[in-house]
């Protein structure tokens, strides 16, 4: 027998309290919603850690068409152009909506928004709040608004364990709160559960974020998309800290350069140099590291003693690691930062499962393609949060039934899979590494141990990567270094993924 939250039955349930989840809840107000969050509200979310800001075409000479062109170029041929055009056009409206929700963006003495430049943007269009602490400032402002909104019930310290479906329709979810396992009966669930960085040793994400929403949606029958595209931020601060601290792209936007331990500026001959798309820079740094060299981000010529004033958060993180960025070059290495894949949705956040929406990094809308353009993530999170809320507002609770009993799911454990994922599904991949990952992960994903959900997400990444026999965007294969002439997104269910994994293992056994 499991417990119940009977007073919450029938309400919209939003899982996750990053920007996407918060915007969904606030946009639905005054409709009653339940916000489920693993820790305290706003914690364990990548949104609050974002140093970059929100991309919006607000500057002189900028417009949505230019923003779209930059997005499509960074996406390396795999963006859905209509989806991308739709979302980037909302940039100015998103900034206005967030300001109405209590966010204060950085402005100059004349009251104009201060716009930053980041990699692969053709002009300054990054809107910041509190300098390089944009994510924290945005989330903090929204949390105040949520606290003052009586229609939002917050279940903190609560973790989603499974989705309940009947005939392919959501009918509820099982959550854990401390030692209590409980059910909420609802036909409207929004997954805003974030990314998959916790599957890797080197990540800038909260280590508890391993794609739980993606795993549970897949088990409920949802279609997944583009799972192979894992974006490695080129410049994680190379230190003992875990997760790795991020040295924002904005530092390169202000003129910092990349050098190896020989003092060579190895990006100088690459189009865009240090401000090339993230996949290009990450591969270049990985190539240097593979030669046994170290890589540094040198901001001294561009910023010098102004570094701390321009980037106070990054300055503090560097000093925590014993580095003074005004006087020393900053050691960096690639770290998992964002997942372009996830639960396949439309521009309203609807998944393929009735009653299930996904927003933010857990979703794959087609905006980012093979490689996310910097600061489009918070933009998408806000847009999709609002769009999903508007879509849900036209629905009703319908008939919900009580959940009588079920086996309480185990708390997930990523430790068993992290080594295999980090070794085989990193920046550079090949058939041998991918087959090694699939052989290790398939039995774990098919099992019932605590590692099953993390293994399911990791297996999906491995299978999608094995099937994509090319190098495109954030997916780089040393055995298929070229791009195919036609770019095609891939969509698969969990059943498809398991079948492909079994076929791959059988094929490997026959050829061995």
PDB file of N, CA and C in Angstrom, residues 379-478:
ATOM      1  N   UNK A 379      16.181  30.983 -23.103  1.00  0.00           N
ATOM      2  CA  UNK A 379      15.119  31.481 -23.963  1.00  0.00           C
ATOM      3  C   UNK A 379      14.083  30.389 -24.205  1.00  0.00           C
ATOM      4  N   UNK A 380      14.546  29.209 -24.628  1.00  0.00           N
ATOM      5  CA  UNK A 380      13.625  28.106 -24.903  1.00  0.00           C
ATOM      6  C   UNK A 380      12.871  27.687 -23.650  1.00  0.00           C
ATOM      7  N   UNK A 381      13.571  27.637 -22.510  1.00  0.00           N
ATOM      8  CA  UNK A 381      12.919  27.230 -21.265  1.00  0.00           C
ATOM      9  C   UNK A 381      11.745  28.147 -20.942  1.00  0.00           C
ATOM     10  N   UNK A 382      11.952  29.452 -21.089  1.00  0.00           N
ATOM     11  CA  UNK A 382      10.882  30.405 -20.785  1.00  0.00           C
ATOM     12  C   UNK A 382       9.749  30.297 -21.795  1.00  0.00           C
ATOM     13  N   UNK A 383      10.101  30.231 -23.079  1.00  0.00           N
ATOM     14  CA  UNK A 383       9.067  30.162 -24.118  1.00  0.00           C
ATOM     15  C   UNK A 383       8.222  28.902 -23.962  1.00  0.00           C
ATOM     16  N   UNK A 384       8.875  27.754 -23.822  1.00  0.00           N
ATOM     17  CA  UNK A 384       8.133  26.496 -23.739  1.00  0.00           C
ATOM     18  C   UNK A 384       7.352  26.383 -22.434  1.00  0.00           C
ATOM     19  N   UNK A 385       7.898  26.947 -21.348  1.00  0.00           N
ATOM     20  CA  UNK A 385       7.140  26.959 -20.108  1.00  0.00           C
ATOM     21  C   UNK A 385       5.836  27.705 -20.271  1.00  0.00           C
ATOM     22  N   UNK A 386       5.897  28.869 -20.910  1.00  0.00           N
ATOM     23  CA  UNK A 386       4.684  29.659 -21.135  1.00  0.00           C
ATOM     24  C   UNK A 386       3.754  28.970 -22.134  1.00  0.00           C
ATOM     25  N   UNK A 387       4.323  28.395 -23.199  1.00  0.00           N
ATOM     26  CA  UNK A 387       3.510  27.739 -24.221  1.00  0.00           C
ATOM     27  C   UNK A 387       2.798  26.506 -23.650  1.00  0.00           C
ATOM     28  N   UNK A 388       3.522  25.704 -22.874  1.00  0.00           N
ATOM     29  CA  UNK A 388       2.896  24.519 -22.283  1.00  0.00           C
ATOM     30  C   UNK A 388       1.766  24.922 -21.350  1.00  0.00           C
ATOM     31  N   UNK A 389       2.002  25.966 -20.571  1.00  0.00           N
ATOM     32  CA  UNK A 389       0.960  26.435 -19.653  1.00  0.00           C
ATOM     33  C   UNK A 389      -0.278  26.887 -20.418  1.00  0.00           C
ATOM     34  N   UNK A 390      -0.075  27.606 -21.506  1.00  0.00           N
ATOM     35  CA  UNK A 390      -1.213  28.056 -22.309  1.00  0.00           C
ATOM     36  C   UNK A 390      -1.959  26.873 -22.905  1.00  0.00           C
ATOM     37  N   UNK A 391      -1.217  25.837 -23.314  1.00  0.00           N
ATOM     38  CA  UNK A 391      -1.842  24.634 -23.866  1.00  0.00           C
ATOM     39  C   UNK A 391      -2.653  23.906 -22.795  1.00  0.00           C
ATOM     40  N   UNK A 392      -2.062  23.786 -21.612  1.00  0.00           N
ATOM     41  CA  UNK A 392      -2.716  23.070 -20.517  1.00  0.00           C
ATOM     42  C   UNK A 392      -3.944  23.819 -20.012  1.00  0.00           C
ATOM     43  N   UNK A 393      -3.906  25.133 -20.085  1.00  0.00           N
ATOM     44  CA  UNK A 393      -5.032  25.922 -19.566  1.00  0.00           C
ATOM     45  C   UNK A 393      -6.329  25.623 -20.304  1.00  0.00           C
ATOM     46  N   UNK A 394      -6.226  25.050 -21.483  1.00  0.00           N
ATOM     47  CA  UNK A 394      -7.427  24.681 -22.226  1.00  0.00           C
ATOM     48  C   UNK A 394      -7.894  23.269 -21.964  1.00  0.00           C
ATOM     49  N   UNK A 395      -7.269  22.582 -21.003  1.00  0.00           N
ATOM     50  CA  UNK A 395      -7.649  21.209 -20.665  1.00  0.00           C
ATOM     51  C   UNK A 395      -8.385  21.173 -19.329  1.00  0.00           C
ATOM     52  N   UNK A 396      -8.967  20.034 -19.023  1.00  0.00           N
ATOM     53  CA  UNK A 396      -9.654  19.848 -17.734  1.00  0.00           C
ATOM     54  C   UNK A 396      -9.068  18.649 -17.021  1.00  0.00           C
ATOM     55  N   UNK A 397      -9.371  18.564 -15.732  1.00  0.00           N
ATOM     56  CA  UNK A 397      -8.848  17.460 -14.922  1.00  0.00           C
ATOM     57  C   UNK A 397      -9.402  16.120 -15.364  1.00  0.00           C
ATOM     58  N   UNK A 398     -10.611  16.095 -15.897  1.00  0.00           N
ATOM     59  CA  UNK A 398     -11.204  14.835 -16.296  1.00  0.00           C
ATOM     60  C   UNK A 398     -11.441  13.932 -15.105  1.00  0.00           C
ATOM     61  N   UNK A 399     -11.546  12.665 -15.367  1.00  0.00           N
ATOM     62  CA  UNK A 399     -11.770  11.686 -14.302  1.00  0.00           C
ATOM     63  C   UNK A 399     -10.429  11.098 -13.882  1.00  0.00           C
ATOM     64  N   UNK A 400     -10.093  11.222 -12.611  1.00  0.00           N
ATOM     65  CA  UNK A 400      -8.860  10.635 -12.104  1.00  0.00           C
ATOM     66  C   UNK A 400      -9.203   9.524 -11.134  1.00  0.00           C
ATOM     67  N   UNK A 401      -8.409   8.464 -11.172  1.00  0.00           N
ATOM     68  CA  UNK A 401      -8.676   7.311 -10.321  1.00  0.00           C
ATOM     69  C   UNK A 401      -7.561   7.150  -9.307  1.00  0.00           C
ATOM     70  N   UNK A 402      -7.906   6.629  -8.146  1.00  0.00           N
ATOM     71  CA  UNK A 402      -6.912   6.428  -7.093  1.00  0.00           C
ATOM     72  C   UNK A 402      -5.956   5.298  -7.455  1.00  0.00           C
ATOM     73  N   UNK A 403      -4.731   5.426  -7.020  1.00  0.00           N
ATOM     74  CA  UNK A 403      -3.738   4.372  -7.175  1.00  0.00           C
ATOM     75  C   UNK A 403      -3.741   3.559  -5.893  1.00  0.00           C
ATOM     76  N   UNK A 404      -4.058   2.284  -6.011  1.00  0.00           N
ATOM     77  CA  UNK A 404      -4.225   1.476  -4.804  1.00  0.00           C
ATOM     78  C   UNK A 404      -2.912   0.892  -4.310  1.00  0.00           C
ATOM     79  N   UNK A 405      -2.134   0.316  -5.201  1.00  0.00           N
ATOM     80  CA  UNK A 405      -0.892  -0.313  -4.759  1.00  0.00           C
ATOM     81  C   UNK A 405       0.056  -0.487  -5.926  1.00  0.00           C
ATOM     82  N   UNK A 406       1.325  -0.546  -5.616  1.00  0.00           N
ATOM     83  CA  UNK A 406       2.361  -0.859  -6.593  1.00  0.00           C
ATOM     84  C   UNK A 406       3.659  -1.029  -5.833  1.00  0.00           C
ATOM     85  N   UNK A 407       4.651  -1.631  -6.499  1.00  0.00           N
ATOM     86  CA  UNK A 407       5.949  -1.800  -5.849  1.00  0.00           C
ATOM     87  C   UNK A 407       6.670  -0.458  -5.835  1.00  0.00           C
ATOM     88  N   UNK A 408       7.092   0.011  -4.664  1.00  0.00           N
ATOM     89  CA  UNK A 408       7.793   1.302  -4.606  1.00  0.00           C
ATOM     90  C   UNK A 408       9.084   1.250  -5.420  1.00  0.00           C
ATOM     91  N   UNK A 409       9.267   2.152  -6.396  1.00  0.00           N
ATOM     92  CA  UNK A 409      10.502   2.164  -7.178  1.00  0.00           C
ATOM     93  C   UNK A 409      11.693   2.542  -6.291  1.00  0.00           C
ATOM     94  N   UNK A 410      12.873   2.031  -6.686  1.00  0.00           N
ATOM     95  CA  UNK A 410      14.083   2.340  -5.931  1.00  0.00           C
ATOM     96  C   UNK A 410      14.591   3.745  -6.263  1.00  0.00           C
ATOM     97  N   UNK A 411      15.305   4.318  -5.322  1.00  0.00           N
ATOM     98  CA  UNK A 411      15.985   5.583  -5.588  1.00  0.00           C
ATOM     99  C   UNK A 411      17.078   5.324  -6.630  1.00  0.00           C
ATOM    100  N   UNK A 412      17.188   6.164  -7.651  1.00  0.00           N
ATOM    101  CA  UNK A 412      18.162   5.915  -8.719  1.00  0.00           C
ATOM    102  C   UNK A 412      19.603   6.101  -8.261  1.00  0.00           C
ATOM    103  N   UNK A 413      20.507   5.339  -8.891  1.00  0.00           N
ATOM    104  CA  UNK A 413      21.933   5.382  -8.561  1.00  0.00           C
ATOM    105  C   UNK A 413      22.728   5.476  -9.856  1.00  0.00           C
ATOM    106  N   UNK A 414      23.440   6.570 -10.040  1.00  0.00           N
ATOM    107  CA  UNK A 414      24.212   6.778 -11.267  1.00  0.00           C
ATOM    108  C   UNK A 414      25.632   6.222 -11.193  1.00  0.00           C
ATOM    109  N   UNK A 415      26.096   5.851 -10.005  1.00  0.00           N
ATOM    110  CA  UNK A 415      27.519   5.521  -9.832  1.00  0.00           C
ATOM    111  C   UNK A 415      27.949   4.338 -10.682  1.00  0.00           C
ATOM    112  N   UNK A 416      27.054   3.395 -10.917  1.00  0.00           N
ATOM    113  CA  UNK A 416      27.415   2.190 -11.664  1.00  0.00           C
ATOM    114  C   UNK A 416      27.672   2.501 -13.138  1.00  0.00           C
ATOM    115  N   UNK A 417      26.977   3.496 -13.695  1.00  0.00           N
ATOM    116  CA  UNK A 417      27.083   3.753 -15.127  1.00  0.00           C
ATOM    117  C   UNK A 417      28.048   4.886 -15.472  1.00  0.00           C
ATOM    118  N   UNK A 418      28.425   5.701 -14.509  1.00  0.00           N
ATOM    119  CA  UNK A 418      29.175   6.920 -14.807  1.00  0.00           C
ATOM    120  C   UNK A 418      30.518   6.635 -15.486  1.00  0.00           C
ATOM    121  N   UNK A 419      31.199   5.610 -15.058  1.00  0.00           N
ATOM    122  CA  UNK A 419      32.492   5.292 -15.658  1.00  0.00           C
ATOM    123  C   UNK A 419      32.370   4.910 -17.119  1.00  0.00           C
ATOM    124  N   UNK A 420      31.418   4.035 -17.431  1.00  0.00           N
ATOM    125  CA  UNK A 420      31.232   3.588 -18.812  1.00  0.00           C
ATOM    126  C   UNK A 420      30.799   4.742 -19.707  1.00  0.00           C
ATOM    127  N   UNK A 421      29.940   5.611 -19.190  1.00  0.00           N
ATOM    128  CA  UNK A 421      29.465   6.752 -19.972  1.00  0.00           C
ATOM    129  C   UNK A 421      30.613   7.725 -20.249  1.00  0.00           C
ATOM    130  N   UNK A 422      31.366   8.064 -19.221  1.00  0.00           N
ATOM    131  CA  UNK A 422      32.453   9.025 -19.380  1.00  0.00           C
ATOM    132  C   UNK A 422      33.519   8.511 -20.333  1.00  0.00           C
ATOM    133  N   UNK A 423      33.792   7.210 -20.285  1.00  0.00           N
ATOM    134  CA  UNK A 423      34.834   6.617 -21.117  1.00  0.00           C
ATOM    135  C   UNK A 423      34.415   6.511 -22.576  1.00  0.00           C
ATOM    136  N   UNK A 424      33.157   6.146 -22.811  1.00  0.00           N
ATOM    137  CA  UNK A 424      32.729   5.749 -24.152  1.00  0.00           C
ATOM    138  C   UNK A 424      31.831   6.740 -24.887  1.00  0.00           C
ATOM    139  N   UNK A 425      31.235   7.688 -24.177  1.00  0.00           N
ATOM    140  CA  UNK A 425      30.262   8.590 -24.799  1.00  0.00           C
ATOM    141  C   UNK A 425      30.679  10.046 -24.646  1.00  0.00           C
ATOM    142  N   UNK A 426      31.980  10.300 -24.775  1.00  0.00           N
ATOM    143  CA  UNK A 426      32.521  11.633 -24.564  1.00  0.00           C
ATOM    144  C   UNK A 426      32.534  12.489 -25.816  1.00  0.00           C
ATOM    145  N   UNK A 427      33.472  13.432 -25.875  1.00  0.00           N
ATOM    146  CA  UNK A 427      33.553  14.372 -26.997  1.00  0.00           C
ATOM    147  C   UNK A 427      33.831  13.647 -28.301  1.00  0.00           C
ATOM    148  N   UNK A 428      34.769  12.693 -28.282  1.00  0.00           N
ATOM    149  CA  UNK A 428      35.152  11.934 -29.470  1.00  0.00           C
ATOM    150  C   UNK A 428      34.713  10.481 -29.300  1.00  0.00           C
ATOM    151  N   UNK A 429      34.024   9.958 -30.311  1.00  0.00           N
ATOM    152  CA  UNK A 429      33.452   8.612 -30.233  1.00  0.00           C
ATOM    153  C   UNK A 429      33.869   7.796 -31.453  1.00  0.00           C
ATOM    154  N   UNK A 430      33.737   6.468 -31.333  1.00  0.00           N
ATOM    155  CA  UNK A 430      33.944   5.578 -32.473  1.00  0.00           C
ATOM    156  C   UNK A 430      33.173   4.287 -32.231  1.00  0.00           C
ATOM    157  N   UNK A 431      33.164   3.418 -33.223  1.00  0.00           N
ATOM    158  CA  UNK A 431      32.347   2.206 -33.132  1.00  0.00           C
ATOM    159  C   UNK A 431      32.743   1.346 -31.934  1.00  0.00           C
ATOM    160  N   UNK A 432      34.023   1.215 -31.676  1.00  0.00           N
ATOM    161  CA  UNK A 432      34.478   0.365 -30.569  1.00  0.00           C
ATOM    162  C   UNK A 432      33.977   0.902 -29.239  1.00  0.00           C
ATOM    163  N   UNK A 433      34.124   2.215 -29.019  1.00  0.00           N
ATOM    164  CA  UNK A 433      33.681   2.787 -27.745  1.00  0.00           C
ATOM    165  C   UNK A 433      32.165   2.709 -27.600  1.00  0.00           C
ATOM    166  N   UNK A 434      31.452   2.941 -28.690  1.00  0.00           N
ATOM    167  CA  UNK A 434      29.993   2.909 -28.625  1.00  0.00           C
ATOM    168  C   UNK A 434      29.485   1.493 -28.374  1.00  0.00           C
ATOM    169  N   UNK A 435      30.098   0.520 -29.016  1.00  0.00           N
ATOM    170  CA  UNK A 435      29.695  -0.869 -28.759  1.00  0.00           C
ATOM    171  C   UNK A 435      30.010  -1.273 -27.326  1.00  0.00           C
ATOM    172  N   UNK A 436      31.125  -0.781 -26.799  1.00  0.00           N
ATOM    173  CA  UNK A 436      31.451  -1.062 -25.401  1.00  0.00           C
ATOM    174  C   UNK A 436      30.400  -0.493 -24.467  1.00  0.00           C
ATOM    175  N   UNK A 437      29.945   0.727 -24.754  1.00  0.00           N
ATOM    176  CA  UNK A 437      28.913   1.336 -23.927  1.00  0.00           C
ATOM    177  C   UNK A 437      27.618   0.542 -23.995  1.00  0.00           C
ATOM    178  N   UNK A 438      27.206   0.157 -25.190  1.00  0.00           N
ATOM    179  CA  UNK A 438      25.939  -0.557 -25.361  1.00  0.00           C
ATOM    180  C   UNK A 438      25.981  -1.912 -24.661  1.00  0.00           C
ATOM    181  N   UNK A 439      27.085  -2.636 -24.791  1.00  0.00           N
ATOM    182  CA  UNK A 439      27.190  -3.948 -24.132  1.00  0.00           C
ATOM    183  C   UNK A 439      27.108  -3.814 -22.616  1.00  0.00           C
ATOM    184  N   UNK A 440      27.695  -2.766 -22.082  1.00  0.00           N
ATOM    185  CA  UNK A 440      27.666  -2.559 -20.625  1.00  0.00           C
ATOM    186  C   UNK A 440      26.290  -2.116 -20.146  1.00  0.00           C
ATOM    187  N   UNK A 441      25.644  -1.232 -20.904  1.00  0.00           N
ATOM    188  CA  UNK A 441      24.440  -0.563 -20.426  1.00  0.00           C
ATOM    189  C   UNK A 441      23.152  -1.331 -20.673  1.00  0.00           C
ATOM    190  N   UNK A 442      23.098  -2.139 -21.729  1.00  0.00           N
ATOM    191  CA  UNK A 442      21.841  -2.829 -22.046  1.00  0.00           C
ATOM    192  C   UNK A 442      21.330  -3.696 -20.901  1.00  0.00           C
ATOM    193  N   UNK A 443      22.138  -4.596 -20.332  1.00  0.00           N
ATOM    194  CA  UNK A 443      21.603  -5.415 -19.224  1.00  0.00           C
ATOM    195  C   UNK A 443      21.199  -4.582 -18.015  1.00  0.00           C
ATOM    196  N   UNK A 444      21.867  -3.472 -17.792  1.00  0.00           N
ATOM    197  CA  UNK A 444      21.497  -2.614 -16.659  1.00  0.00           C
ATOM    198  C   UNK A 444      20.158  -1.927 -16.911  1.00  0.00           C
ATOM    199  N   UNK A 445      19.953  -1.466 -18.138  1.00  0.00           N
ATOM    200  CA  UNK A 445      18.697  -0.800 -18.483  1.00  0.00           C
ATOM    201  C   UNK A 445      17.524  -1.772 -18.448  1.00  0.00           C
ATOM    202  N   UNK A 446      17.781  -3.028 -18.786  1.00  0.00           N
ATOM    203  CA  UNK A 446      16.711  -4.033 -18.780  1.00  0.00           C
ATOM    204  C   UNK A 446      16.456  -4.600 -17.389  1.00  0.00           C
ATOM    205  N   UNK A 447      17.332  -4.296 -16.440  1.00  0.00           N
ATOM    206  CA  UNK A 447      17.203  -4.839 -15.101  1.00  0.00           C
ATOM    207  C   UNK A 447      16.314  -3.998 -14.216  1.00  0.00           C
ATOM    208  N   UNK A 448      16.325  -4.337 -12.947  1.00  0.00           N
ATOM    209  CA  UNK A 448      15.464  -3.644 -11.972  1.00  0.00           C
ATOM    210  C   UNK A 448      16.279  -3.017 -10.845  1.00  0.00           C
ATOM    211  N   UNK A 449      17.592  -2.975 -10.998  1.00  0.00           N
ATOM    212  CA  UNK A 449      18.434  -2.386  -9.959  1.00  0.00           C
ATOM    213  C   UNK A 449      18.292  -0.861  -9.962  1.00  0.00           C
ATOM    214  N   UNK A 450      18.897  -0.230  -8.978  1.00  0.00           N
ATOM    215  CA  UNK A 450      18.775   1.219  -8.823  1.00  0.00           C
ATOM    216  C   UNK A 450      19.426   1.990  -9.966  1.00  0.00           C
ATOM    217  N   UNK A 451      20.284   1.346 -10.743  1.00  0.00           N
ATOM    218  CA  UNK A 451      20.941   2.020 -11.861  1.00  0.00           C
ATOM    219  C   UNK A 451      20.142   1.941 -13.152  1.00  0.00           C
ATOM    220  N   UNK A 452      18.959   1.325 -13.129  1.00  0.00           N
ATOM    221  CA  UNK A 452      18.215   1.069 -14.366  1.00  0.00           C
ATOM    222  C   UNK A 452      17.839   2.349 -15.106  1.00  0.00           C
ATOM    223  N   UNK A 453      17.338   3.347 -14.392  1.00  0.00           N
ATOM    224  CA  UNK A 453      16.937   4.586 -15.077  1.00  0.00           C
ATOM    225  C   UNK A 453      18.132   5.337 -15.657  1.00  0.00           C
ATOM    226  N   UNK A 454      19.217   5.559 -14.884  1.00  0.00           N
ATOM    227  CA  UNK A 454      20.391   6.183 -15.505  1.00  0.00           C
ATOM    228  C   UNK A 454      20.927   5.382 -16.695  1.00  0.00           C
ATOM    229  N   UNK A 455      20.919   4.052 -16.568  1.00  0.00           N
ATOM    230  CA  UNK A 455      21.414   3.217 -17.662  1.00  0.00           C
ATOM    231  C   UNK A 455      20.534   3.343 -18.898  1.00  0.00           C
ATOM    232  N   UNK A 456      19.243   3.530 -18.704  1.00  0.00           N
ATOM    233  CA  UNK A 456      18.325   3.691 -19.831  1.00  0.00           C
ATOM    234  C   UNK A 456      18.643   4.953 -20.620  1.00  0.00           C
ATOM    235  N   UNK A 457      18.875   6.054 -19.916  1.00  0.00           N
ATOM    236  CA  UNK A 457      19.214   7.305 -20.603  1.00  0.00           C
ATOM    237  C   UNK A 457      20.559   7.173 -21.316  1.00  0.00           C
ATOM    238  N   UNK A 458      21.540   6.610 -20.632  1.00  0.00           N
ATOM    239  CA  UNK A 458      22.869   6.441 -21.230  1.00  0.00           C
ATOM    240  C   UNK A 458      22.820   5.511 -22.431  1.00  0.00           C
ATOM    241  N   UNK A 459      22.032   4.433 -22.334  1.00  0.00           N
ATOM    242  CA  UNK A 459      21.895   3.506 -23.462  1.00  0.00           C
ATOM    243  C   UNK A 459      21.286   4.216 -24.662  1.00  0.00           C
ATOM    244  N   UNK A 460      20.306   5.058 -24.413  1.00  0.00           N
ATOM    245  CA  UNK A 460      19.693   5.804 -25.520  1.00  0.00           C
ATOM    246  C   UNK A 460      20.732   6.680 -26.211  1.00  0.00           C
ATOM    247  N   UNK A 461      21.586   7.353 -25.436  1.00  0.00           N
ATOM    248  CA  UNK A 461      22.647   8.176 -26.031  1.00  0.00           C
ATOM    249  C   UNK A 461      23.552   7.300 -26.890  1.00  0.00           C
ATOM    250  N   UNK A 462      23.937   6.141 -26.354  1.00  0.00           N
ATOM    251  CA  UNK A 462      24.834   5.248 -27.075  1.00  0.00           C
ATOM    252  C   UNK A 462      24.230   4.706 -28.357  1.00  0.00           C
ATOM    253  N   UNK A 463      22.967   4.313 -28.318  1.00  0.00           N
ATOM    254  CA  UNK A 463      22.313   3.752 -29.507  1.00  0.00           C
ATOM    255  C   UNK A 463      22.134   4.826 -30.575  1.00  0.00           C
ATOM    256  N   UNK A 464      21.639   5.990 -30.188  1.00  0.00           N
ATOM    257  CA  UNK A 464      21.498   7.075 -31.150  1.00  0.00           C
ATOM    258  C   UNK A 464      22.852   7.411 -31.774  1.00  0.00           C
ATOM    259  N   UNK A 465      23.913   7.424 -30.947  1.00  0.00           N
ATOM    260  CA  UNK A 465      25.249   7.750 -31.444  1.00  0.00           C
ATOM    261  C   UNK A 465      25.769   6.673 -32.392  1.00  0.00           C
ATOM    262  N   UNK A 466      25.479   5.418 -32.089  1.00  0.00           N
ATOM    263  CA  UNK A 466      25.910   4.329 -32.962  1.00  0.00           C
ATOM    264  C   UNK A 466      25.224   4.421 -34.325  1.00  0.00           C
ATOM    265  N   UNK A 467      23.956   4.781 -34.325  1.00  0.00           N
ATOM    266  CA  UNK A 467      23.204   4.839 -35.576  1.00  0.00           C
ATOM    267  C   UNK A 467      23.580   6.046 -36.435  1.00  0.00           C
ATOM    268  N   UNK A 468      24.131   7.092 -35.829  1.00  0.00           N
ATOM    269  CA  UNK A 468      24.511   8.270 -36.610  1.00  0.00           C
ATOM    270  C   UNK A 468      25.960   8.113 -37.078  1.00  0.00           C
ATOM    271  N   UNK A 469      26.107   7.642 -38.316  1.00  0.00           N
ATOM    272  CA  UNK A 469      27.433   7.364 -38.861  1.00  0.00           C
ATOM    273  C   UNK A 469      27.957   8.593 -39.611  1.00  0.00           C
ATOM    274  N   UNK A 470      28.176   9.642 -38.859  1.00  0.00           N
ATOM    275  CA  UNK A 470      28.722  10.897 -39.360  1.00  0.00           C
ATOM    276  C   UNK A 470      29.185  11.705 -38.157  1.00  0.00           C
ATOM    277  N   UNK A 471      29.856  12.804 -38.425  1.00  0.00           N
ATOM    278  CA  UNK A 471      30.191  13.773 -37.385  1.00  0.00           C
ATOM    279  C   UNK A 471      29.410  15.044 -37.680  1.00  0.00           C
ATOM    280  N   UNK A 472      28.608  15.456 -36.715  1.00  0.00           N
ATOM    281  CA  UNK A 472      27.770  16.635 -36.909  1.00  0.00           C
ATOM    282  C   UNK A 472      27.561  17.295 -35.554  1.00  0.00           C
ATOM    283  N   UNK A 473      27.838  18.602 -35.479  1.00  0.00           N
ATOM    284  CA  UNK A 473      27.603  19.320 -34.236  1.00  0.00           C
ATOM    285  C   UNK A 473      28.338  18.696 -33.073  1.00  0.00           C
ATOM    286  N   UNK A 474      27.614  18.449 -32.005  1.00  0.00           N
ATOM    287  CA  UNK A 474      28.218  17.926 -30.783  1.00  0.00           C
ATOM    288  C   UNK A 474      28.507  16.435 -30.852  1.00  0.00           C
ATOM    289  N   UNK A 475      28.116  15.780 -31.932  1.00  0.00           N
ATOM    290  CA  UNK A 475      28.377  14.351 -32.115  1.00  0.00           C
ATOM    291  C   UNK A 475      29.554  14.189 -33.061  1.00  0.00           C
ATOM    292  N   UNK A 476      30.693  13.759 -32.531  1.00  0.00           N
ATOM    293  CA  UNK A 476      31.909  13.613 -33.334  1.00  0.00           C
ATOM    294  C   UNK A 476      32.396  12.172 -33.285  1.00  0.00           C
ATOM    295  N   UNK A 477      32.484  11.536 -34.457  1.00  0.00           N
ATOM    296  CA  UNK A 477      32.990  10.163 -34.547  1.00  0.00           C
ATOM    297  C   UNK A 477      34.284  10.149 -35.334  1.00  0.00           C
ATOM    298  N   UNK A 478      35.320   9.589 -34.717  1.00  0.00           N
ATOM    299  CA  UNK A 478      36.613   9.536 -35.394  1.00  0.00           C
ATOM    300  C   UNK A 478      36.595   8.559 -36.563  1.00  0.00           C
TER     301      UNK A 478
END
